[in-house]
Coordinates of C-alpha atoms in Angstrom, one line a residue:
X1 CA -2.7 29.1 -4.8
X2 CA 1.2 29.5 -5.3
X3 CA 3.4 27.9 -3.0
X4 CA 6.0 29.8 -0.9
X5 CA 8.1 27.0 -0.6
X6 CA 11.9 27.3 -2.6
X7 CA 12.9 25.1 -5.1
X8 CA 15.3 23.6 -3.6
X9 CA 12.6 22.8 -1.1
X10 CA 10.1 22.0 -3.0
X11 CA 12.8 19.0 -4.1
X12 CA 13.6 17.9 -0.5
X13 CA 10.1 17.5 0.1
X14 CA 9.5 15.4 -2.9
X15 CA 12.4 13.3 -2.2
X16 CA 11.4 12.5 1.6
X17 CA 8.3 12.2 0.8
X18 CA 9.3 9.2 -1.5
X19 CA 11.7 8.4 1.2
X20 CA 8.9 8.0 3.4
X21 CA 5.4 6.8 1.1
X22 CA 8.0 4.0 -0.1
X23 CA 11.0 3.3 1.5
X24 CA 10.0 3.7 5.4
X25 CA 6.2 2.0 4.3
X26 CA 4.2 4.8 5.9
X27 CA 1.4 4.8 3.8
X28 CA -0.2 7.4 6.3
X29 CA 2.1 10.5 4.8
X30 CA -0.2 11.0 2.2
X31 CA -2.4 12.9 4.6
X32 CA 0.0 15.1 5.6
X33 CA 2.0 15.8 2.4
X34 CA -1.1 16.3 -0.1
X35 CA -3.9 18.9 -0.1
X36 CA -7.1 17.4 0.8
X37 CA -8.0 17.0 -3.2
X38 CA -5.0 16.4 -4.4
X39 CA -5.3 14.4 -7.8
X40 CA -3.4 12.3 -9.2
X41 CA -3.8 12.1 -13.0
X42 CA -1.8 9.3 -13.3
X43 CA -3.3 7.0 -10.6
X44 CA -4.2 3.0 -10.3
X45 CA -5.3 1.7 -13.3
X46 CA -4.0 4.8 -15.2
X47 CA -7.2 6.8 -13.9
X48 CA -7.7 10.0 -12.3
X49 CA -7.4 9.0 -8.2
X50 CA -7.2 10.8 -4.8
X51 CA -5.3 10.7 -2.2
X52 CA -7.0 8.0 -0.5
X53 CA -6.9 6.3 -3.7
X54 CA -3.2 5.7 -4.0
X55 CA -3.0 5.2 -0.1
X56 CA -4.8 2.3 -0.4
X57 CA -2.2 1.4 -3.9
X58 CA 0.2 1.8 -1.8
X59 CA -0.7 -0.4 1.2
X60 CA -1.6 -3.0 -1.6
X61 CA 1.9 -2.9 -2.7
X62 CA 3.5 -2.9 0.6
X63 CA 1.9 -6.8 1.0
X64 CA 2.9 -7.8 -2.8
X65 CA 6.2 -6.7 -3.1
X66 CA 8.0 -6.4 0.3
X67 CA 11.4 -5.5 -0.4
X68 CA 9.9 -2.6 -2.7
X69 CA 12.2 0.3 -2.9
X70 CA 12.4 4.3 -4.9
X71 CA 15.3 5.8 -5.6
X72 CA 15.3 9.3 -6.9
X73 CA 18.0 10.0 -9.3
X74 CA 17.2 13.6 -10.4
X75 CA 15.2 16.1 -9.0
X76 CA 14.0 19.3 -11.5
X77 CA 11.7 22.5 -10.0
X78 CA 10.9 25.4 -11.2
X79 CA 7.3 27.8 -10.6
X80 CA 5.3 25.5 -8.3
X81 CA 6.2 22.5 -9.7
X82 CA 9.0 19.6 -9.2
X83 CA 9.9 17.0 -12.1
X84 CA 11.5 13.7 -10.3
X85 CA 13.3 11.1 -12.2
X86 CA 13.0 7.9 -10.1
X87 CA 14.0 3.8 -10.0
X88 CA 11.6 1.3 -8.4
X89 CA 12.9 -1.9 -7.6
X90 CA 11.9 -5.3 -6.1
X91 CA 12.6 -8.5 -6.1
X92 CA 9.7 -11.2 -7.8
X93 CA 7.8 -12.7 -5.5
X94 CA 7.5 -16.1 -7.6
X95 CA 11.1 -16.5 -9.7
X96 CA 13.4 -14.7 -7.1
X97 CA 14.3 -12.5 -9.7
X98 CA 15.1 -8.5 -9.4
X99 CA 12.3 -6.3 -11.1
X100 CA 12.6 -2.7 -11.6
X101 CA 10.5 0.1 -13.2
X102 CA 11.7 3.6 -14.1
X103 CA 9.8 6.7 -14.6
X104 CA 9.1 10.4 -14.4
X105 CA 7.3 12.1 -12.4
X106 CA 5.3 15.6 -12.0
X107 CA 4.5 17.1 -8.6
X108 CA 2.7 20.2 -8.1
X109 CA 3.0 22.2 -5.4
X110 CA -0.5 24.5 -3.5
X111 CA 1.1 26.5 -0.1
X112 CA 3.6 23.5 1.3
X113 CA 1.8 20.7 0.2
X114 CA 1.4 18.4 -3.4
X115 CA -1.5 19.4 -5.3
X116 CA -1.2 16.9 -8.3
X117 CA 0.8 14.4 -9.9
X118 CA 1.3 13.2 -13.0
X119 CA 3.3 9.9 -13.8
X120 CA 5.1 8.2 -16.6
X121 CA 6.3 4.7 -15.9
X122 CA 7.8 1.9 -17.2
X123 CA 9.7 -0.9 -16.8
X124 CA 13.5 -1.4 -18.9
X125 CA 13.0 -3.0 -21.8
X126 CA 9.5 -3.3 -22.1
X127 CA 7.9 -3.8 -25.0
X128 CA 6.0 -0.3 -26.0
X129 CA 4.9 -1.4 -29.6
X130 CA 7.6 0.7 -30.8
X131 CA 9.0 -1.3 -34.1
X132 CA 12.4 -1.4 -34.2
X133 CA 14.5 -1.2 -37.5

């Protein structure tokens, strides 16, 4: 099923939805933003997970990193799909220290609500086996 939403939509809904999975700690969204088997190919543990799934991710990371926030720098759509460049930051639990992780992120869209998502994080600077010259 296609989506009737716009694209410029389609962004705003991404970006609140963010706003409010993340930022505003209501885990709960979920249910009303996804479709009931929405699949996210990118989920905890790097496994294929529901929406339940990262709900319960989600409430795990509200408890382990409290100050956890998203930003969304860029926000991409086009067919039924939005492409979201975000920053997660937080501040370590143990050294005091700011944390952040960046990444990319693939929504797709069924009617007004996310179908599936597929992620690509990582944190600045972290070692990806790349050798460098």
């Amino acid at each position: 099923m296609a989506t009737d939403l716009s694209l410029e939509s389609m962004k705003q809904f991404v970006a609140d939805h963010l706003d409010d999975f993340v930022n505003r700690r209501n885990a709960a969204v979920i249910h009303r933003n996804m479709t009931p088997d929405f699949l996210d190919h990118d989920g905890p543990g790097g496994r294929l997970a529901d929406l339940l799934d990262d709900e319960k991710q989600m409430l795990g990371m509200y408890e382990a990193l409290p100050d956890l926030r998203v930003s969304v720098v860029d926000l991409l759509a086009e067919d039924d799909k939005v492409m979201c460049r975000n920053i997660w930051r937080w501040t370590d639990r143990d050294t005091g220290a700011p944390m952040s992780m960046q990444g990319f992120v693939l929504w797709r869209f069924e009617g007004r609500r996310i179908a599936e998502r597929w992620a690509t994080l990582a944190a600045p600077g972290a070692d990806l086996g790349w050798a460098r010259p």
